[in-house]
PDB file of C-alpha atoms in Angstrom:
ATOM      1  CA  UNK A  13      14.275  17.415 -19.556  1.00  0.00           C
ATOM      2  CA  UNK A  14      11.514  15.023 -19.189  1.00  0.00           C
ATOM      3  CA  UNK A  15      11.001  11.654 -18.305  1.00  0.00           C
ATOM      4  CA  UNK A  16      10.728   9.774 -21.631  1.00  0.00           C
ATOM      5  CA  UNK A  17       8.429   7.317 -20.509  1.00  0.00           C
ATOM      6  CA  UNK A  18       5.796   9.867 -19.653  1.00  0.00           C
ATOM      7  CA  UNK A  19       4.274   9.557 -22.775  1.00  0.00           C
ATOM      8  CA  UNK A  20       4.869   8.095 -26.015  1.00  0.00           C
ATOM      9  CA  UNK A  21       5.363   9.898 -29.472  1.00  0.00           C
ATOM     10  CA  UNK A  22       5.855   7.774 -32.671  1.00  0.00           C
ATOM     11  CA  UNK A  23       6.023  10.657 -35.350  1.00  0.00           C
ATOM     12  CA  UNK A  24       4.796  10.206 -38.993  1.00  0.00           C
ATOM     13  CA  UNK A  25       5.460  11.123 -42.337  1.00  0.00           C
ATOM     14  CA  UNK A  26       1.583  12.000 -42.777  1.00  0.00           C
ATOM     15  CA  UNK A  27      -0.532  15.747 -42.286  1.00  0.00           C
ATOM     16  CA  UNK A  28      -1.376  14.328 -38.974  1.00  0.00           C
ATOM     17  CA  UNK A  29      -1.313  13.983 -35.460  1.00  0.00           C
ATOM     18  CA  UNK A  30      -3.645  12.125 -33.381  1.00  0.00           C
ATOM     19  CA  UNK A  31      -3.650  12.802 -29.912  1.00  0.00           C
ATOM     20  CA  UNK A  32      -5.390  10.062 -27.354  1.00  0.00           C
ATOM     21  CA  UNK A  33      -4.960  12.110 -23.990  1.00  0.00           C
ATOM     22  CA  UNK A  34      -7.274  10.047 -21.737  1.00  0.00           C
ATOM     23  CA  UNK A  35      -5.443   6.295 -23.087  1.00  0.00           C
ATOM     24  CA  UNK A  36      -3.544   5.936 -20.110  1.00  0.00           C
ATOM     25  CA  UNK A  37      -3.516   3.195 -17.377  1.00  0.00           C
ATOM     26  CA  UNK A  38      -1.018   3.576 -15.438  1.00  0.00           C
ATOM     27  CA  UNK A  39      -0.425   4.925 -11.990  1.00  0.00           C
ATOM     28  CA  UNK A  40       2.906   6.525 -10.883  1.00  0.00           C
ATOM     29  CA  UNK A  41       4.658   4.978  -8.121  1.00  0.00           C
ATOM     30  CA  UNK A  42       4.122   8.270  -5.673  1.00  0.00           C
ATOM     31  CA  UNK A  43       0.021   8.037  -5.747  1.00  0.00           C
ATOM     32  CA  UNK A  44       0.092   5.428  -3.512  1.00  0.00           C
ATOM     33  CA  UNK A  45      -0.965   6.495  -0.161  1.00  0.00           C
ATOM     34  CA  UNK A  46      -3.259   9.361  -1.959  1.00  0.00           C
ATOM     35  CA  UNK A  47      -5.700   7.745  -3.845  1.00  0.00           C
ATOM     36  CA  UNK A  48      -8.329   5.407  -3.567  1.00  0.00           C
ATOM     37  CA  UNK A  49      -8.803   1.680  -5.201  1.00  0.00           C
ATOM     38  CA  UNK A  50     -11.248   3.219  -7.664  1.00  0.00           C
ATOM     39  CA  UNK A  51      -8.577   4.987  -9.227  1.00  0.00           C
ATOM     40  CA  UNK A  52      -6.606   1.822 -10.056  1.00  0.00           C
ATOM     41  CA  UNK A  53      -9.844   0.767 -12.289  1.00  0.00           C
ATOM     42  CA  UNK A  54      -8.889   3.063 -14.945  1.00  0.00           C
ATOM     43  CA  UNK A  55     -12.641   2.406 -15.469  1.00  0.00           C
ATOM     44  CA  UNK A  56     -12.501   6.121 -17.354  1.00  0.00           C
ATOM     45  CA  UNK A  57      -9.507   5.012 -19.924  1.00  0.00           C
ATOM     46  CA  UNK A  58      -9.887   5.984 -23.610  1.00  0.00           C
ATOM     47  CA  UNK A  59      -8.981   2.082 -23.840  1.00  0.00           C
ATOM     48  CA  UNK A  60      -7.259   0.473 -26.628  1.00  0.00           C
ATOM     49  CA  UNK A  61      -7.573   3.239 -28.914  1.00  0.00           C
ATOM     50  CA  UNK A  62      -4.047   2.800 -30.167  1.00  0.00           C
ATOM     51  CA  UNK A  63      -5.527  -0.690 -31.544  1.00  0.00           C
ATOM     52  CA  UNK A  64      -8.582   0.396 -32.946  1.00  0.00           C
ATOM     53  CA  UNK A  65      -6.855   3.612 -34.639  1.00  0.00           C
ATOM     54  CA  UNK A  66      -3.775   1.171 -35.480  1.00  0.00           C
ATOM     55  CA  UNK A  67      -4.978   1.928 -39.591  1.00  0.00           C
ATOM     56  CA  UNK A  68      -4.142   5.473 -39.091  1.00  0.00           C
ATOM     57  CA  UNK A  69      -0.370   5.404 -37.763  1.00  0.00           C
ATOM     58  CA  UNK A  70       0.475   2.525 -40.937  1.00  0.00           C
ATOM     59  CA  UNK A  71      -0.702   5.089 -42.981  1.00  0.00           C
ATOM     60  CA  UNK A  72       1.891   7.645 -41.433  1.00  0.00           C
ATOM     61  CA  UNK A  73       0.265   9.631 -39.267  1.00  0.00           C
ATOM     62  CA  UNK A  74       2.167  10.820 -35.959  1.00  0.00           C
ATOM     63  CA  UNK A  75       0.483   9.178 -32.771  1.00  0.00           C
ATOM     64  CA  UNK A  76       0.987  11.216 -29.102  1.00  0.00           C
ATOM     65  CA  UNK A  77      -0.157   8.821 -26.089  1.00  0.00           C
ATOM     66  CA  UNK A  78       0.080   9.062 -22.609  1.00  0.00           C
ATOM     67  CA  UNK A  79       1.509   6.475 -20.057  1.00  0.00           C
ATOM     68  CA  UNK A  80      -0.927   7.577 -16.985  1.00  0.00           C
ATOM     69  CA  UNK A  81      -4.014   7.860 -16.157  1.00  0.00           C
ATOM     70  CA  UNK A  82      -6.079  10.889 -16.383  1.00  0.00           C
ATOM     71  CA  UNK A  83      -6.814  10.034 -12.755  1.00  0.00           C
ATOM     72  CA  UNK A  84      -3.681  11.192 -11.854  1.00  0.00           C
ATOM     73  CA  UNK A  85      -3.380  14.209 -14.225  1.00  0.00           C
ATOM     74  CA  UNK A  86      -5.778  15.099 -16.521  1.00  0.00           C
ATOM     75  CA  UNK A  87      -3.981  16.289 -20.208  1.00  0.00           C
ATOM     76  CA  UNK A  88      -6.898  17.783 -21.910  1.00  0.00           C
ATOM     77  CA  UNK A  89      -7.267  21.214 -19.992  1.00  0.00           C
ATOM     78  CA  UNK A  90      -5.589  24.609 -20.839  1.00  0.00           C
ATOM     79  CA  UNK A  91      -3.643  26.575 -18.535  1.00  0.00           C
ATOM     80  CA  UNK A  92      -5.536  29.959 -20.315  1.00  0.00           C
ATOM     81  CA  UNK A  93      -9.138  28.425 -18.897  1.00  0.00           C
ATOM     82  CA  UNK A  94      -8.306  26.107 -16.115  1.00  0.00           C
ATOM     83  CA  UNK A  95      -7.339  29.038 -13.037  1.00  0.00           C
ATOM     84  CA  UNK A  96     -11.189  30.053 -13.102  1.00  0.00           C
ATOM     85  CA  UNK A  97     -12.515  25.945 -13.445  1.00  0.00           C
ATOM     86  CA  UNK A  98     -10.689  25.009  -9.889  1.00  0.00           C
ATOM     87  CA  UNK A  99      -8.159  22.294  -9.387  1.00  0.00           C
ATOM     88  CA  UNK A 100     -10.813  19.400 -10.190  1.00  0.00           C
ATOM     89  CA  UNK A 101     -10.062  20.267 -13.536  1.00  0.00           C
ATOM     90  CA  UNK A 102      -6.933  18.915 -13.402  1.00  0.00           C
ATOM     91  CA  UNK A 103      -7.040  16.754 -11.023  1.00  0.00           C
ATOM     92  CA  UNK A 104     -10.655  14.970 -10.881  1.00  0.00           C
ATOM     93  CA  UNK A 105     -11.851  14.037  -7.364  1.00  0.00           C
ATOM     94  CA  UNK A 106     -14.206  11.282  -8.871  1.00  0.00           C
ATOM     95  CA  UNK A 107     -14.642   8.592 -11.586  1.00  0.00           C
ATOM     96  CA  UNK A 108     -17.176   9.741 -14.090  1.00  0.00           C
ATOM     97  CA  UNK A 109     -19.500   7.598 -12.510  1.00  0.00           C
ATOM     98  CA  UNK A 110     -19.048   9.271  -9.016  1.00  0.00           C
ATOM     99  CA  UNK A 111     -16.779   7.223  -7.385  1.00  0.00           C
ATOM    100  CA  UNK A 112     -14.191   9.362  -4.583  1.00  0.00           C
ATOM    101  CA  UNK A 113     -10.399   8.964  -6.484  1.00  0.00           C
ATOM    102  CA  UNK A 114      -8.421  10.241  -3.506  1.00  0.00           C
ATOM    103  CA  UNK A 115      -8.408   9.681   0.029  1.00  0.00           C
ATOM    104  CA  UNK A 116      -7.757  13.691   0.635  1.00  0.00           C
ATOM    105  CA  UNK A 117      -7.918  15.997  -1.480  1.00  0.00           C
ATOM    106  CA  UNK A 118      -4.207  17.298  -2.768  1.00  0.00           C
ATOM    107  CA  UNK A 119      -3.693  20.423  -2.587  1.00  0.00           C
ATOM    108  CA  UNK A 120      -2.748  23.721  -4.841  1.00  0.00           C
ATOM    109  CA  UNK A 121       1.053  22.832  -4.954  1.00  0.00           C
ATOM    110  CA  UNK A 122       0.946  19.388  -5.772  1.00  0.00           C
ATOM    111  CA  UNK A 123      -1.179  20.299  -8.658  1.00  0.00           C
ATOM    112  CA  UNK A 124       1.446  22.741  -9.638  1.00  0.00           C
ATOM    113  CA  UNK A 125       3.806  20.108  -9.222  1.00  0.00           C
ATOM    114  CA  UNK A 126       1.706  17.500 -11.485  1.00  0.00           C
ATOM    115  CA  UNK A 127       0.992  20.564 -13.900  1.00  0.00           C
ATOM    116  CA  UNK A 128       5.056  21.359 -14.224  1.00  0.00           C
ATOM    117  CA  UNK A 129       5.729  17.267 -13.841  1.00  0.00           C
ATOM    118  CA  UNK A 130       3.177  16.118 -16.956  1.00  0.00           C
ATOM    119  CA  UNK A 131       1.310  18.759 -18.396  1.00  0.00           C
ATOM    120  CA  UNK A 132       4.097  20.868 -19.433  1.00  0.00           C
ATOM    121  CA  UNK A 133       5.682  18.333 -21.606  1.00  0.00           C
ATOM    122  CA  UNK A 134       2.834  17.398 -22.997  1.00  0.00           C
ATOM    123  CA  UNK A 135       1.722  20.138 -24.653  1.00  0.00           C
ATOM    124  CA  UNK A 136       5.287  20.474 -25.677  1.00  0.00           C
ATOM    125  CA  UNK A 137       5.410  17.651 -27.257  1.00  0.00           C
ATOM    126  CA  UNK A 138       1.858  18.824 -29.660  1.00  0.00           C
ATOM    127  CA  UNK A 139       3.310  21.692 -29.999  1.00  0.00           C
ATOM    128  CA  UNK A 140       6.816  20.509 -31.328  1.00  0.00           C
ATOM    129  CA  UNK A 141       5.275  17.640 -33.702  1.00  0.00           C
ATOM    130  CA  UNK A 142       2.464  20.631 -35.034  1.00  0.00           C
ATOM    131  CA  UNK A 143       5.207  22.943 -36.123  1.00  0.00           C
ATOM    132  CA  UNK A 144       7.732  19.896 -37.262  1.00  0.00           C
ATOM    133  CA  UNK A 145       4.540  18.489 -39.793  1.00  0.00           C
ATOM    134  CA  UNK A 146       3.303  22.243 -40.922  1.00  0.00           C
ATOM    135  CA  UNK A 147       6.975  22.756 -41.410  1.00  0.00           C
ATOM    136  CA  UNK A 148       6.897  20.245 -44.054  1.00  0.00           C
ATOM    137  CA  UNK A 149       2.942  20.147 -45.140  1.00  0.00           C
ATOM    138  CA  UNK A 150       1.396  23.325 -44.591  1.00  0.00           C
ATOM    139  CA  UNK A 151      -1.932  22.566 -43.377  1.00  0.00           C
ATOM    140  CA  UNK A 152      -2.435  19.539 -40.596  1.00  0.00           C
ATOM    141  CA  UNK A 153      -5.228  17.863 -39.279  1.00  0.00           C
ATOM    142  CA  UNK A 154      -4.999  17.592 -35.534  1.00  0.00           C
ATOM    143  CA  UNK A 155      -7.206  14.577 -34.632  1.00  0.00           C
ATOM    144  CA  UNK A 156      -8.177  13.906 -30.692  1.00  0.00           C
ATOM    145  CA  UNK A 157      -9.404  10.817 -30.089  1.00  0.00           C
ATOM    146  CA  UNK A 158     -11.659   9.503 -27.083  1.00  0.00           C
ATOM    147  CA  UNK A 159     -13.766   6.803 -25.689  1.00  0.00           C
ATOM    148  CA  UNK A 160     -15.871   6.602 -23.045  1.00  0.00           C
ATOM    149  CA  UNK A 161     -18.660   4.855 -21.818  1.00  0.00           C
ATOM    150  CA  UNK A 162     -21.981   4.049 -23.484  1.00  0.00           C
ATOM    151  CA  UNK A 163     -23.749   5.631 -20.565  1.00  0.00           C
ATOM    152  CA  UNK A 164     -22.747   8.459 -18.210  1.00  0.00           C
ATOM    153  CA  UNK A 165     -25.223   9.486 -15.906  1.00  0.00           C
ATOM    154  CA  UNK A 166     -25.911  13.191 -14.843  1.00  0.00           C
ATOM    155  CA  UNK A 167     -23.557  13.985 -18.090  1.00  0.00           C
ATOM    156  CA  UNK A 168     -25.456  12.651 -20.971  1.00  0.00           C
ATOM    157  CA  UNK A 169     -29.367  12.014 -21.156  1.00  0.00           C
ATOM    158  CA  UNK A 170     -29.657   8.391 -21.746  1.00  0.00           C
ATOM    159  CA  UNK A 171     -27.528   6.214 -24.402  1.00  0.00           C
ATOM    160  CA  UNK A 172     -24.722   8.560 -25.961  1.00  0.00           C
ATOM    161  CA  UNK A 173     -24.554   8.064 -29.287  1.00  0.00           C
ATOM    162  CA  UNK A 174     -22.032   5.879 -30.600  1.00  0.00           C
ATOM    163  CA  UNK A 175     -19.883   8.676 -32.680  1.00  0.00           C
ATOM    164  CA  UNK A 176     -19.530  11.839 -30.966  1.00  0.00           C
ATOM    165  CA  UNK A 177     -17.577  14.204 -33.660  1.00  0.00           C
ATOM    166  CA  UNK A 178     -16.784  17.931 -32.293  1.00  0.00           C
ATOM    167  CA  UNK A 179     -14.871  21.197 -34.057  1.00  0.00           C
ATOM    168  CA  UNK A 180     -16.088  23.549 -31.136  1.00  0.00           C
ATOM    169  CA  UNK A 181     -19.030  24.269 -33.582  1.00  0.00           C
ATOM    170  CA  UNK A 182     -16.923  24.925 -36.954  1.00  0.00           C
ATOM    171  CA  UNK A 183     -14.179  26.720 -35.079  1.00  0.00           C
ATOM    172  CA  UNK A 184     -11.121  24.047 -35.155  1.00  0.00           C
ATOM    173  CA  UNK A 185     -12.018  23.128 -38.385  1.00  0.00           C
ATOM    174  CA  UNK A 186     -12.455  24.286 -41.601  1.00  0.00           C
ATOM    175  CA  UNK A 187     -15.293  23.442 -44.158  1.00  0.00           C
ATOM    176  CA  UNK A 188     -13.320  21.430 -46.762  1.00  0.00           C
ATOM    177  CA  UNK A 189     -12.394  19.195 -43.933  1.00  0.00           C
ATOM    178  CA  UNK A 190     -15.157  18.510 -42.363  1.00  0.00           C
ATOM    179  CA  UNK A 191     -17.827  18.134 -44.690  1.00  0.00           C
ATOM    180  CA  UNK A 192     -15.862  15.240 -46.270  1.00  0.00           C
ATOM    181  CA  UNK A 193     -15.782  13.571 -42.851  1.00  0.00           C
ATOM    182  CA  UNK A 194     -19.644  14.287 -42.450  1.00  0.00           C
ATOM    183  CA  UNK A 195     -20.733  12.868 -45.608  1.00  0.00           C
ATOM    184  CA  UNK A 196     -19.104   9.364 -44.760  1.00  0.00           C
ATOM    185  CA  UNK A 197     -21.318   9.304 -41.232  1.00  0.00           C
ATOM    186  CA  UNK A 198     -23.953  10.170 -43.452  1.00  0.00           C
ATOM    187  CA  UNK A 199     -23.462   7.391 -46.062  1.00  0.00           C
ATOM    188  CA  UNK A 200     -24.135   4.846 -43.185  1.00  0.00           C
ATOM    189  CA  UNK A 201     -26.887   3.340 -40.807  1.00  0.00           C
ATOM    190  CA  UNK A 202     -25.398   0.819 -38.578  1.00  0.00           C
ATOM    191  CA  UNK A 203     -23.921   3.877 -36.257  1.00  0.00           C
ATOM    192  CA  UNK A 204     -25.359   6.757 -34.444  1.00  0.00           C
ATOM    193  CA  UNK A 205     -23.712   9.946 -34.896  1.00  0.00           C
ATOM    194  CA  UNK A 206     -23.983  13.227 -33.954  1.00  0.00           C
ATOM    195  CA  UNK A 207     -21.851  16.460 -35.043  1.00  0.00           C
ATOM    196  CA  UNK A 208     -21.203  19.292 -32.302  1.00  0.00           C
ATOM    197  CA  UNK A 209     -23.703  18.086 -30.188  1.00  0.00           C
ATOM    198  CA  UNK A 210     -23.447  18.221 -26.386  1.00  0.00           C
ATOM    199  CA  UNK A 211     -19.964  17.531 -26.861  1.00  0.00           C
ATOM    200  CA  UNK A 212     -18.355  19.956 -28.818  1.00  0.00           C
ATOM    201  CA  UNK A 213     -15.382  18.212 -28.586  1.00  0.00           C
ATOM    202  CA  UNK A 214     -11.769  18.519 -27.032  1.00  0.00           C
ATOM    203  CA  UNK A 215     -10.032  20.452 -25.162  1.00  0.00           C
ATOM    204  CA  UNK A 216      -6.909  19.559 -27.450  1.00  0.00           C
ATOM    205  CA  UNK A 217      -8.563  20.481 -30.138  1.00  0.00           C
ATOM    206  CA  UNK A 218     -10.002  23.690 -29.359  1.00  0.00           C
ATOM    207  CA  UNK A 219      -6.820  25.083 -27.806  1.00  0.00           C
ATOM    208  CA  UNK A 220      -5.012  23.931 -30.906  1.00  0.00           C
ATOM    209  CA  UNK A 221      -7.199  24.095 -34.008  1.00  0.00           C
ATOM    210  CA  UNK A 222      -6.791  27.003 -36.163  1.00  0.00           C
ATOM    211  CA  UNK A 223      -8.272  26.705 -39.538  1.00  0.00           C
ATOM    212  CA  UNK A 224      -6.596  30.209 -40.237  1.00  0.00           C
ATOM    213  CA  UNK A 225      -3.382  28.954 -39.267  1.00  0.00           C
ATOM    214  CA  UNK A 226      -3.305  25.563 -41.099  1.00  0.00           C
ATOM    215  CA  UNK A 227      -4.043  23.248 -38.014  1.00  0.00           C
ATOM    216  CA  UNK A 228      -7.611  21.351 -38.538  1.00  0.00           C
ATOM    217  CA  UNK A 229      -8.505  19.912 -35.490  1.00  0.00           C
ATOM    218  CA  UNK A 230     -11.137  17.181 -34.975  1.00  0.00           C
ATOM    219  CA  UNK A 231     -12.650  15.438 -31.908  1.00  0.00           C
ATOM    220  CA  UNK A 232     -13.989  12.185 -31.809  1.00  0.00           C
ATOM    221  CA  UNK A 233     -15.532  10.325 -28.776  1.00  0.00           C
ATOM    222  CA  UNK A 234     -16.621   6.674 -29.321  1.00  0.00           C
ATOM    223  CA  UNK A 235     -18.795   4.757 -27.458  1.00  0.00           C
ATOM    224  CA  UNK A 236     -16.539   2.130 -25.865  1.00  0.00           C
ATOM    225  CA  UNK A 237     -19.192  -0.447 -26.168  1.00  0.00           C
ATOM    226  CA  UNK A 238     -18.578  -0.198 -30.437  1.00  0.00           C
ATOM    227  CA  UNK A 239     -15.427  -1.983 -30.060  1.00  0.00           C
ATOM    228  CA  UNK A 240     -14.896  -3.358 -26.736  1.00  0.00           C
ATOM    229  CA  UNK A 241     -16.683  -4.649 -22.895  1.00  0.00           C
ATOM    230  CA  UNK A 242     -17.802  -1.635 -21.118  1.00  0.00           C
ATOM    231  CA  UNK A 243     -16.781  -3.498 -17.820  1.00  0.00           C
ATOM    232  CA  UNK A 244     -13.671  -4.817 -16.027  1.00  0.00           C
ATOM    233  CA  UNK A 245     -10.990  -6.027 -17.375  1.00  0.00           C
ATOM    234  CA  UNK A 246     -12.414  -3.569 -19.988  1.00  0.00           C
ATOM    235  CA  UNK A 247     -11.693  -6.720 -23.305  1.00  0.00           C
ATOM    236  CA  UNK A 248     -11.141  -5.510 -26.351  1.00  0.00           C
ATOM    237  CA  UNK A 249     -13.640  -6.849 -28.469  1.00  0.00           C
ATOM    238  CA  UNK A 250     -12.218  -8.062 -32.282  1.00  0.00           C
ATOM    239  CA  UNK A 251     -15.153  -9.037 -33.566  1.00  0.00           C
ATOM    240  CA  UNK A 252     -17.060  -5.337 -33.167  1.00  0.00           C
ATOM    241  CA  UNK A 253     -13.893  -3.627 -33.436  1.00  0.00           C
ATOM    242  CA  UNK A 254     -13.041  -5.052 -37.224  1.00  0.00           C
ATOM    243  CA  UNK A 255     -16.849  -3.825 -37.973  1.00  0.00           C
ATOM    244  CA  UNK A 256     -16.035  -0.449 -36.573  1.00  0.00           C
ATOM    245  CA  UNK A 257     -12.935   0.083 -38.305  1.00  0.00           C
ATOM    246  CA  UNK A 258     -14.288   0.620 -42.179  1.00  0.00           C
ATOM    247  CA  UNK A 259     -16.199   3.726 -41.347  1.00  0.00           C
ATOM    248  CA  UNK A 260     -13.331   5.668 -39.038  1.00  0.00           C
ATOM    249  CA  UNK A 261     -11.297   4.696 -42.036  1.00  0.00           C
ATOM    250  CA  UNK A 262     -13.219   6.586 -43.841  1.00  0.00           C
ATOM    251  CA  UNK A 263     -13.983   9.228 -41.876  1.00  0.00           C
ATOM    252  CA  UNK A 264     -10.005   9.627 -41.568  1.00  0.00           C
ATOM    253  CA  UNK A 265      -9.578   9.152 -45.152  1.00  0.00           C
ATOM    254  CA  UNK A 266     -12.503  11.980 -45.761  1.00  0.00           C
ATOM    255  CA  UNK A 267     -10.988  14.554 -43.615  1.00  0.00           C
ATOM    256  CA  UNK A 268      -7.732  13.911 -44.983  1.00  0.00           C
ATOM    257  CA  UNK A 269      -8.817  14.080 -48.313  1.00  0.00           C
ATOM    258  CA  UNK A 270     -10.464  17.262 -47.403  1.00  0.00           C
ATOM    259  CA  UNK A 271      -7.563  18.953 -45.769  1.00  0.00           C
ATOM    260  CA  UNK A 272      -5.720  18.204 -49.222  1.00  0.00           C
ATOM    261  CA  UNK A 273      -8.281  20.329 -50.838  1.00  0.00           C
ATOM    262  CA  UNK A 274      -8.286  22.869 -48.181  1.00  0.00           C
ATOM    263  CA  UNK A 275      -4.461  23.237 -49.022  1.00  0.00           C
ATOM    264  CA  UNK A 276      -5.168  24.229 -52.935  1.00  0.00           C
TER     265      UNK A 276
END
């Protein structure tokens, strides 16, 4: 059985499960010795998101959160894809700004080990809440959540913009759903937005999102600087963060709303 402090499920009475894979900052005690000072920066942390999204779980929906880093382990990948990616996949040798994470490189076995250790009961645990909520709704909405920075060089061309929404280009996500969601990023201008862009969104989501088999999945990646400092100690930032708020409350409310009408 694992570890309960691995990660951190507080389940809901809501359609929903949002997922924040990369919110972790934490290192376990054995990667000292194995990993360089960069990697205690957490400077790649989905940070605060379990603030910023706080609206959603007092409305009932179930939150899933790890307690390390994605330095250590990353959560997102699936076993059926990652074999042909290689073990960086898993286990990324450098900050997304190109910083070296580990002072030699671990090797096949201790990625097994970290798979077995972390991975395993991870995806459990989705698994588990998925069939406990379509058990008692039906249809779900699985929503993965992200942040990251405003700029990432050699991955995105210049400023990202600030709402990054993927469904694996209509595949994790039904119409009904979506279109809802859409039309509230459409009904604004203070945010830039872009739908199944270069990022086409999760991981998470596209391993678990099956329109045909009642889970909706959604990705969303937010520029960091929207609600927080970009930069160490990485401040959460109340005064952009309460602007920010209205519109994923919407956009949360709209997919929800759709998934009700995707259920009639």
């Amino acid at each position: 059985m694992q570890e309960p402090s691995l990660f951190q499920l507080q389940p809901g009475h809501a359609p929903v499960l949002m997922v924040m894979p990369h919110s972790g900052t934490e290192l376990p005690a054995d990667a000292r010795g194995m990993m360089t000072p960069a990697a205690g920066s957490m400077a790649d942390a989905s940070w605060h998101l379990e603030r910023l999204y706080a609206f959603a779980q007092d409305q009932g929906a179930s939150i899933l959160r790890p307690r390390y880093t994605r330095y250590w382990l990353d959560l997102s990948p699936v076993l059926e894809t990652a074999g042909r990616l290689g073990d960086d996949i898993y286990m990324p040798r450098e900050t997304l700004h190109g910083e070296p994470l580990y002072l030699g490189p671990p090797d096949a076995a201790e990625r097994d080990r970290r798979i077995q250790a972390y991975w395993v009961p991870f995806h459990r645990c989705i698994q588990a809440e998925l069939a406990r909520l379509r058990e008692t709704h039906g249809e779900v909405l699985l929503w993965e959540a992200h942040a990251s920075a405003s700029v990432l060089p050699g991955r995105y061309p210049g400023r990202r913009p600030v709402l990054c929404v993927g469904t694996d280009a209509g595949a994790t996500c039904a119409e009904p759903v979506m279109q809802p969601l859409i039309q509230a990023l459409a009904a604004q201008d203070t945010y830039s937005w872009v739908v199944n862009g270069r990022y086409k969104g999760g991981r998470i989501a596209q391993k678990y999102g099956n329109p045909a088999e009642g889970v909706h999945a959604v990705s969303l990646d937010i520029c960091q600087s929207a609600y927080m400092n970009e930069f160490a100690p990485y401040n959460y930032r109340l005064d952009l963060a309460e602007r920010l708020q209205p519109l994923l409350g919407r956009m949360y409310a709209s997919a929800l709303g759709g998934l009700r009408i995707a259920q009639a």
